[in-house]
């Protein structure tokens, strides 16, 4: 007989792993389903700003995967380069490290992490 979960979170990126962490920490039997396997390549950057940190649950951290902090960002175009200050420092990391780190914390909080499994069918 297959496992029965209270909730299934589809996708183990930052939002999915954070949600799975919150649900599992609250006692819900939680499945975190990720179609890829960690570490997985991501084409986007790993800048974690103030909004990210406001939504990071208590007890969940990214310290081990932060490579550096910055208080400015630079926009480069063929015609000019401009530097802009940030009001809150931003943590810089690589997404493949960040995503895996957050998913492993969700699993440590009690979520059942299934890697390499895509959602193929959803029945009521």
PDB file of N, CA, C and O in Angstrom, residues 8-64:
ATOM      1  N   UNK A   8       1.431  17.070  -0.334  1.00  0.00           N
ATOM      2  CA  UNK A   8       2.561  16.848  -1.242  1.00  0.00           C
ATOM      3  C   UNK A   8       2.987  18.207  -1.787  1.00  0.00           C
ATOM      4  O   UNK A   8       2.169  18.978  -2.283  1.00  0.00           O
ATOM      5  N   UNK A   9       4.261  18.496  -1.649  1.00  0.00           N
ATOM      6  CA  UNK A   9       4.837  19.725  -2.201  1.00  0.00           C
ATOM      7  C   UNK A   9       5.589  19.315  -3.457  1.00  0.00           C
ATOM      8  O   UNK A   9       6.490  18.474  -3.403  1.00  0.00           O
ATOM      9  N   UNK A  10       5.208  19.885  -4.579  1.00  0.00           N
ATOM     10  CA  UNK A  10       5.791  19.518  -5.860  1.00  0.00           C
ATOM     11  C   UNK A  10       6.834  20.558  -6.236  1.00  0.00           C
ATOM     12  O   UNK A  10       6.520  21.713  -6.489  1.00  0.00           O
ATOM     13  N   UNK A  11       8.101  20.148  -6.240  1.00  0.00           N
ATOM     14  CA  UNK A  11       9.206  21.021  -6.598  1.00  0.00           C
ATOM     15  C   UNK A  11      10.044  21.376  -5.387  1.00  0.00           C
ATOM     16  O   UNK A  11       9.548  21.924  -4.407  1.00  0.00           O
ATOM     17  N   UNK A  12      11.318  21.027  -5.452  1.00  0.00           N
ATOM     18  CA  UNK A  12      12.224  21.234  -4.327  1.00  0.00           C
ATOM     19  C   UNK A  12      13.139  22.429  -4.482  1.00  0.00           C
ATOM     20  O   UNK A  12      14.292  22.364  -4.064  1.00  0.00           O
ATOM     21  N   UNK A  13      12.643  23.504  -5.065  1.00  0.00           N
ATOM     22  CA  UNK A  13      13.405  24.751  -5.073  1.00  0.00           C
ATOM     23  C   UNK A  13      13.230  25.460  -3.737  1.00  0.00           C
ATOM     24  O   UNK A  13      12.667  24.894  -2.790  1.00  0.00           O
ATOM     25  N   UNK A  14      13.683  26.702  -3.625  1.00  0.00           N
ATOM     26  CA  UNK A  14      13.573  27.406  -2.352  1.00  0.00           C
ATOM     27  C   UNK A  14      12.150  27.505  -1.801  1.00  0.00           C
ATOM     28  O   UNK A  14      11.932  27.270  -0.611  1.00  0.00           O
ATOM     29  N   UNK A  15      11.184  27.837  -2.636  1.00  0.00           N
ATOM     30  CA  UNK A  15       9.807  27.971  -2.143  1.00  0.00           C
ATOM     31  C   UNK A  15       9.252  26.618  -1.692  1.00  0.00           C
ATOM     32  O   UNK A  15       8.648  26.510  -0.621  1.00  0.00           O
ATOM     33  N   UNK A  16       9.447  25.584  -2.505  1.00  0.00           N
ATOM     34  CA  UNK A  16       8.921  24.265  -2.159  1.00  0.00           C
ATOM     35  C   UNK A  16       9.573  23.684  -0.917  1.00  0.00           C
ATOM     36  O   UNK A  16       8.899  23.153  -0.032  1.00  0.00           O
ATOM     37  N   UNK A  17      10.880  23.800  -0.818  1.00  0.00           N
ATOM     38  CA  UNK A  17      11.583  23.263   0.351  1.00  0.00           C
ATOM     39  C   UNK A  17      11.232  24.015   1.615  1.00  0.00           C
ATOM     40  O   UNK A  17      11.078  23.417   2.688  1.00  0.00           O
ATOM     41  N   UNK A  18      11.080  25.336   1.499  1.00  0.00           N
ATOM     42  CA  UNK A  18      10.701  26.133   2.666  1.00  0.00           C
ATOM     43  C   UNK A  18       9.296  25.763   3.134  1.00  0.00           C
ATOM     44  O   UNK A  18       9.044  25.618   4.331  1.00  0.00           O
ATOM     45  N   UNK A  19       8.378  25.592   2.198  1.00  0.00           N
ATOM     46  CA  UNK A  19       7.016  25.175   2.546  1.00  0.00           C
ATOM     47  C   UNK A  19       7.033  23.797   3.191  1.00  0.00           C
ATOM     48  O   UNK A  19       6.388  23.573   4.223  1.00  0.00           O
ATOM     49  N   UNK A  20       7.759  22.857   2.599  1.00  0.00           N
ATOM     50  CA  UNK A  20       7.841  21.507   3.158  1.00  0.00           C
ATOM     51  C   UNK A  20       8.416  21.536   4.570  1.00  0.00           C
ATOM     52  O   UNK A  20       7.951  20.819   5.462  1.00  0.00           O
ATOM     53  N   UNK A  21       9.410  22.369   4.795  1.00  0.00           N
ATOM     54  CA  UNK A  21      10.004  22.524   6.127  1.00  0.00           C
ATOM     55  C   UNK A  21       8.954  23.014   7.124  1.00  0.00           C
ATOM     56  O   UNK A  21       8.815  22.477   8.222  1.00  0.00           O
ATOM     57  N   UNK A  22       8.210  24.062   6.735  1.00  0.00           N
ATOM     58  CA  UNK A  22       7.183  24.617   7.624  1.00  0.00           C
ATOM     59  C   UNK A  22       6.112  23.571   7.952  1.00  0.00           C
ATOM     60  O   UNK A  22       5.712  23.427   9.114  1.00  0.00           O
ATOM     61  N   UNK A  23       5.640  22.869   6.940  1.00  0.00           N
ATOM     62  CA  UNK A  23       4.584  21.880   7.149  1.00  0.00           C
ATOM     63  C   UNK A  23       5.060  20.715   8.013  1.00  0.00           C
ATOM     64  O   UNK A  23       4.376  20.305   8.953  1.00  0.00           O
ATOM     65  N   UNK A  24       6.231  20.177   7.700  1.00  0.00           N
ATOM     66  CA  UNK A  24       6.764  19.054   8.473  1.00  0.00           C
ATOM     67  C   UNK A  24       7.049  19.476   9.913  1.00  0.00           C
ATOM     68  O   UNK A  24       6.760  18.720  10.850  1.00  0.00           O
ATOM     69  N   UNK A  25       7.566  20.676  10.102  1.00  0.00           N
ATOM     70  CA  UNK A  25       7.838  21.176  11.450  1.00  0.00           C
ATOM     71  C   UNK A  25       6.559  21.319  12.267  1.00  0.00           C
ATOM     72  O   UNK A  25       6.580  21.203  13.490  1.00  0.00           O
ATOM     73  N   UNK A  26       5.443  21.569  11.585  1.00  0.00           N
ATOM     74  CA  UNK A  26       4.152  21.713  12.255  1.00  0.00           C
ATOM     75  C   UNK A  26       3.465  20.367  12.484  1.00  0.00           C
ATOM     76  O   UNK A  26       2.374  20.319  13.044  1.00  0.00           O
ATOM     77  N   UNK A  27       4.100  19.289  12.023  1.00  0.00           N
ATOM     78  CA  UNK A  27       3.553  17.960  12.272  1.00  0.00           C
ATOM     79  C   UNK A  27       2.810  17.321  11.117  1.00  0.00           C
ATOM     80  O   UNK A  27       2.294  16.203  11.254  1.00  0.00           O
ATOM     81  N   UNK A  28       2.727  17.980   9.975  1.00  0.00           N
ATOM     82  CA  UNK A  28       2.047  17.386   8.823  1.00  0.00           C
ATOM     83  C   UNK A  28       2.942  16.340   8.168  1.00  0.00           C
ATOM     84  O   UNK A  28       4.144  16.536   8.018  1.00  0.00           O
ATOM     85  N   UNK A  29       2.346  15.217   7.789  1.00  0.00           N
ATOM     86  CA  UNK A  29       3.081  14.180   7.044  1.00  0.00           C
ATOM     87  C   UNK A  29       3.246  14.723   5.628  1.00  0.00           C
ATOM     88  O   UNK A  29       2.293  14.808   4.862  1.00  0.00           O
ATOM     89  N   UNK A  30       4.479  15.100   5.296  1.00  0.00           N
ATOM     90  CA  UNK A  30       4.766  15.896   4.100  1.00  0.00           C
ATOM     91  C   UNK A  30       5.663  15.147   3.131  1.00  0.00           C
ATOM     92  O   UNK A  30       6.690  14.605   3.514  1.00  0.00           O
ATOM     93  N   UNK A  31       5.258  15.155   1.867  1.00  0.00           N
ATOM     94  CA  UNK A  31       6.088  14.636   0.779  1.00  0.00           C
ATOM     95  C   UNK A  31       6.647  15.826   0.019  1.00  0.00           C
ATOM     96  O   UNK A  31       5.909  16.731  -0.379  1.00  0.00           O
ATOM     97  N   UNK A  32       7.962  15.853  -0.187  1.00  0.00           N
ATOM     98  CA  UNK A  32       8.617  16.849  -1.036  1.00  0.00           C
ATOM     99  C   UNK A  32       9.106  16.108  -2.271  1.00  0.00           C
ATOM    100  O   UNK A  32      10.006  15.280  -2.192  1.00  0.00           O
ATOM    101  N   UNK A  33       8.463  16.381  -3.403  1.00  0.00           N
ATOM    102  CA  UNK A  33       8.735  15.666  -4.646  1.00  0.00           C
ATOM    103  C   UNK A  33       9.536  16.544  -5.589  1.00  0.00           C
ATOM    104  O   UNK A  33       9.097  17.631  -5.974  1.00  0.00           O
ATOM    105  N   UNK A  34      10.728  16.087  -5.951  1.00  0.00           N
ATOM    106  CA  UNK A  34      11.616  16.835  -6.851  1.00  0.00           C
ATOM    107  C   UNK A  34      11.958  15.966  -8.050  1.00  0.00           C
ATOM    108  O   UNK A  34      12.467  14.860  -7.890  1.00  0.00           O
ATOM    109  N   UNK A  35      11.667  16.464  -9.259  1.00  0.00           N
ATOM    110  CA  UNK A  35      11.911  15.653 -10.458  1.00  0.00           C
ATOM    111  C   UNK A  35      13.388  15.467 -10.759  1.00  0.00           C
ATOM    112  O   UNK A  35      13.782  14.488 -11.367  1.00  0.00           O
ATOM    113  N   UNK A  36      14.216  16.403 -10.332  1.00  0.00           N
ATOM    114  CA  UNK A  36      15.662  16.283 -10.534  1.00  0.00           C
ATOM    115  C   UNK A  36      16.323  15.607  -9.348  1.00  0.00           C
ATOM    116  O   UNK A  36      15.658  15.178  -8.404  1.00  0.00           O
ATOM    117  N   UNK A  37      17.635  15.498  -9.442  1.00  0.00           N
ATOM    118  CA  UNK A  37      18.403  14.996  -8.307  1.00  0.00           C
ATOM    119  C   UNK A  37      19.410  16.065  -7.914  1.00  0.00           C
ATOM    120  O   UNK A  37      19.936  16.780  -8.762  1.00  0.00           O
ATOM    121  N   UNK A  38      19.638  16.182  -6.639  1.00  0.00           N
ATOM    122  CA  UNK A  38      20.574  17.186  -6.119  1.00  0.00           C
ATOM    123  C   UNK A  38      21.994  16.672  -6.187  1.00  0.00           C
ATOM    124  O   UNK A  38      22.215  15.496  -6.003  1.00  0.00           O
ATOM    125  N   UNK A  39      22.950  17.561  -6.435  1.00  0.00           N
ATOM    126  CA  UNK A  39      22.773  18.955  -6.820  1.00  0.00           C
ATOM    127  C   UNK A  39      22.349  19.052  -8.277  1.00  0.00           C
ATOM    128  O   UNK A  39      22.834  18.288  -9.114  1.00  0.00           O
ATOM    129  N   UNK A  40      21.429  19.947  -8.561  1.00  0.00           N
ATOM    130  CA  UNK A  40      20.962  20.120  -9.926  1.00  0.00           C
ATOM    131  C   UNK A  40      21.334  21.501 -10.427  1.00  0.00           C
ATOM    132  O   UNK A  40      21.336  22.458  -9.683  1.00  0.00           O
ATOM    133  N   UNK A  41      21.697  21.582 -11.693  1.00  0.00           N
ATOM    134  CA  UNK A  41      22.111  22.855 -12.302  1.00  0.00           C
ATOM    135  C   UNK A  41      20.905  23.775 -12.450  1.00  0.00           C
ATOM    136  O   UNK A  41      19.825  23.328 -12.827  1.00  0.00           O
ATOM    137  N   UNK A  42      21.103  25.034 -12.138  1.00  0.00           N
ATOM    138  CA  UNK A  42      20.070  26.046 -12.305  1.00  0.00           C
ATOM    139  C   UNK A  42      20.696  27.228 -13.027  1.00  0.00           C
ATOM    140  O   UNK A  42      21.771  27.696 -12.643  1.00  0.00           O
ATOM    141  N   UNK A  43      20.039  27.757 -14.060  1.00  0.00           N
ATOM    142  CA  UNK A  43      20.629  28.858 -14.816  1.00  0.00           C
ATOM    143  C   UNK A  43      20.504  30.212 -14.127  1.00  0.00           C
ATOM    144  O   UNK A  43      21.137  31.161 -14.532  1.00  0.00           O
ATOM    145  N   UNK A  44      19.708  30.303 -13.073  1.00  0.00           N
ATOM    146  CA  UNK A  44      19.521  31.607 -12.429  1.00  0.00           C
ATOM    147  C   UNK A  44      20.522  31.798 -11.293  1.00  0.00           C
ATOM    148  O   UNK A  44      21.165  30.856 -10.836  1.00  0.00           O
ATOM    149  N   UNK A  45      20.613  33.032 -10.844  1.00  0.00           N
ATOM    150  CA  UNK A  45      21.571  33.365  -9.800  1.00  0.00           C
ATOM    151  C   UNK A  45      21.115  32.936  -8.422  1.00  0.00           C
ATOM    152  O   UNK A  45      20.007  32.445  -8.234  1.00  0.00           O
ATOM    153  N   UNK A  46      21.965  33.134  -7.471  1.00  0.00           N
ATOM    154  CA  UNK A  46      21.681  32.764  -6.101  1.00  0.00           C
ATOM    155  C   UNK A  46      21.810  33.949  -5.169  1.00  0.00           C
ATOM    156  O   UNK A  46      22.510  33.863  -4.167  1.00  0.00           O
ATOM    157  N   UNK A  47      21.129  35.031  -5.488  1.00  0.00           N
ATOM    158  CA  UNK A  47      21.139  36.190  -4.604  1.00  0.00           C
ATOM    159  C   UNK A  47      19.963  36.105  -3.650  1.00  0.00           C
ATOM    160  O   UNK A  47      18.816  36.049  -4.079  1.00  0.00           O
ATOM    161  N   UNK A  48      20.229  36.084  -2.363  1.00  0.00           N
ATOM    162  CA  UNK A  48      19.182  35.996  -1.344  1.00  0.00           C
ATOM    163  C   UNK A  48      19.079  37.352  -0.660  1.00  0.00           C
ATOM    164  O   UNK A  48      19.985  37.765   0.064  1.00  0.00           O
ATOM    165  N   UNK A  49      17.966  38.031  -0.899  1.00  0.00           N
ATOM    166  CA  UNK A  49      17.790  39.388  -0.395  1.00  0.00           C
ATOM    167  C   UNK A  49      16.937  39.420   0.867  1.00  0.00           C
ATOM    168  O   UNK A  49      16.595  38.387   1.434  1.00  0.00           O
ATOM    169  N   UNK A  50      16.575  40.611   1.302  1.00  0.00           N
ATOM    170  CA  UNK A  50      15.780  40.778   2.507  1.00  0.00           C
ATOM    171  C   UNK A  50      14.442  40.070   2.442  1.00  0.00           C
ATOM    172  O   UNK A  50      13.961  39.528   3.443  1.00  0.00           O
ATOM    173  N   UNK A  51      13.806  40.063   1.287  1.00  0.00           N
ATOM    174  CA  UNK A  51      12.524  39.364   1.133  1.00  0.00           C
ATOM    175  C   UNK A  51      12.712  37.874   1.382  1.00  0.00           C
ATOM    176  O   UNK A  51      11.925  37.243   2.083  1.00  0.00           O
ATOM    177  N   UNK A  52      13.767  37.297   0.834  1.00  0.00           N
ATOM    178  CA  UNK A  52      14.066  35.880   1.052  1.00  0.00           C
ATOM    179  C   UNK A  52      14.191  35.596   2.547  1.00  0.00           C
ATOM    180  O   UNK A  52      13.586  34.658   3.068  1.00  0.00           O
ATOM    181  N   UNK A  53      14.970  36.416   3.252  1.00  0.00           N
ATOM    182  CA  UNK A  53      15.203  36.166   4.670  1.00  0.00           C
ATOM    183  C   UNK A  53      13.955  36.371   5.522  1.00  0.00           C
ATOM    184  O   UNK A  53      13.781  35.709   6.539  1.00  0.00           O
ATOM    185  N   UNK A  54      13.052  37.260   5.097  1.00  0.00           N
ATOM    186  CA  UNK A  54      11.795  37.450   5.835  1.00  0.00           C
ATOM    187  C   UNK A  54      10.921  36.205   5.764  1.00  0.00           C
ATOM    188  O   UNK A  54      10.124  35.950   6.656  1.00  0.00           O
ATOM    189  N   UNK A  55      11.061  35.425   4.692  1.00  0.00           N
ATOM    190  CA  UNK A  55      10.231  34.230   4.516  1.00  0.00           C
ATOM    191  C   UNK A  55      10.922  32.943   4.958  1.00  0.00           C
ATOM    192  O   UNK A  55      10.312  31.880   4.950  1.00  0.00           O
ATOM    193  N   UNK A  56      12.174  33.024   5.332  1.00  0.00           N
ATOM    194  CA  UNK A  56      12.901  31.845   5.798  1.00  0.00           C
ATOM    195  C   UNK A  56      12.400  31.496   7.199  1.00  0.00           C
ATOM    196  O   UNK A  56      12.442  32.334   8.093  1.00  0.00           O
ATOM    197  N   UNK A  57      11.890  30.278   7.395  1.00  0.00           N
ATOM    198  CA  UNK A  57      11.321  29.922   8.700  1.00  0.00           C
ATOM    199  C   UNK A  57      12.374  29.912   9.809  1.00  0.00           C
ATOM    200  O   UNK A  57      13.553  29.633   9.551  1.00  0.00           O
ATOM    201  N   UNK A  58      11.955  30.190  11.037  1.00  0.00           N
ATOM    202  CA  UNK A  58      12.872  30.066  12.170  1.00  0.00           C
ATOM    203  C   UNK A  58      13.459  28.652  12.209  1.00  0.00           C
ATOM    204  O   UNK A  58      12.746  27.675  12.003  1.00  0.00           O
ATOM    205  N   UNK A  59      14.741  28.564  12.432  1.00  0.00           N
ATOM    206  CA  UNK A  59      15.408  27.263  12.481  1.00  0.00           C
ATOM    207  C   UNK A  59      16.002  26.825  11.159  1.00  0.00           C
ATOM    208  O   UNK A  59      16.812  25.914  11.105  1.00  0.00           O
ATOM    209  N   UNK A  60      15.594  27.453  10.070  1.00  0.00           N
ATOM    210  CA  UNK A  60      16.129  27.123   8.741  1.00  0.00           C
ATOM    211  C   UNK A  60      17.205  28.151   8.417  1.00  0.00           C
ATOM    212  O   UNK A  60      17.017  29.340   8.641  1.00  0.00           O
ATOM    213  N   UNK A  61      18.350  27.687   7.911  1.00  0.00           N
ATOM    214  CA  UNK A  61      19.444  28.621   7.639  1.00  0.00           C
ATOM    215  C   UNK A  61      20.057  28.353   6.273  1.00  0.00           C
ATOM    216  O   UNK A  61      19.874  27.290   5.693  1.00  0.00           O
ATOM    217  N   UNK A  62      20.802  29.352   5.799  1.00  0.00           N
ATOM    218  CA  UNK A  62      21.555  29.158   4.561  1.00  0.00           C
ATOM    219  C   UNK A  62      23.036  29.437   4.777  1.00  0.00           C
ATOM    220  O   UNK A  62      23.816  29.391   3.841  1.00  0.00           O
ATOM    221  N   UNK A  63      23.421  29.691   6.013  1.00  0.00           N
ATOM    222  CA  UNK A  63      24.808  30.039   6.329  1.00  0.00           C
ATOM    223  C   UNK A  63      25.856  29.157   5.684  1.00  0.00           C
ATOM    224  O   UNK A  63      26.825  29.662   5.105  1.00  0.00           O
ATOM    225  N   UNK A  64      25.707  27.830   5.732  1.00  0.00           N
ATOM    226  CA  UNK A  64      26.738  26.961   5.165  1.00  0.00           C
ATOM    227  C   UNK A  64      26.938  27.093   3.647  1.00  0.00           C
ATOM    228  O   UNK A  64      27.955  26.674   3.132  1.00  0.00           O
TER     229      UNK A  64
END
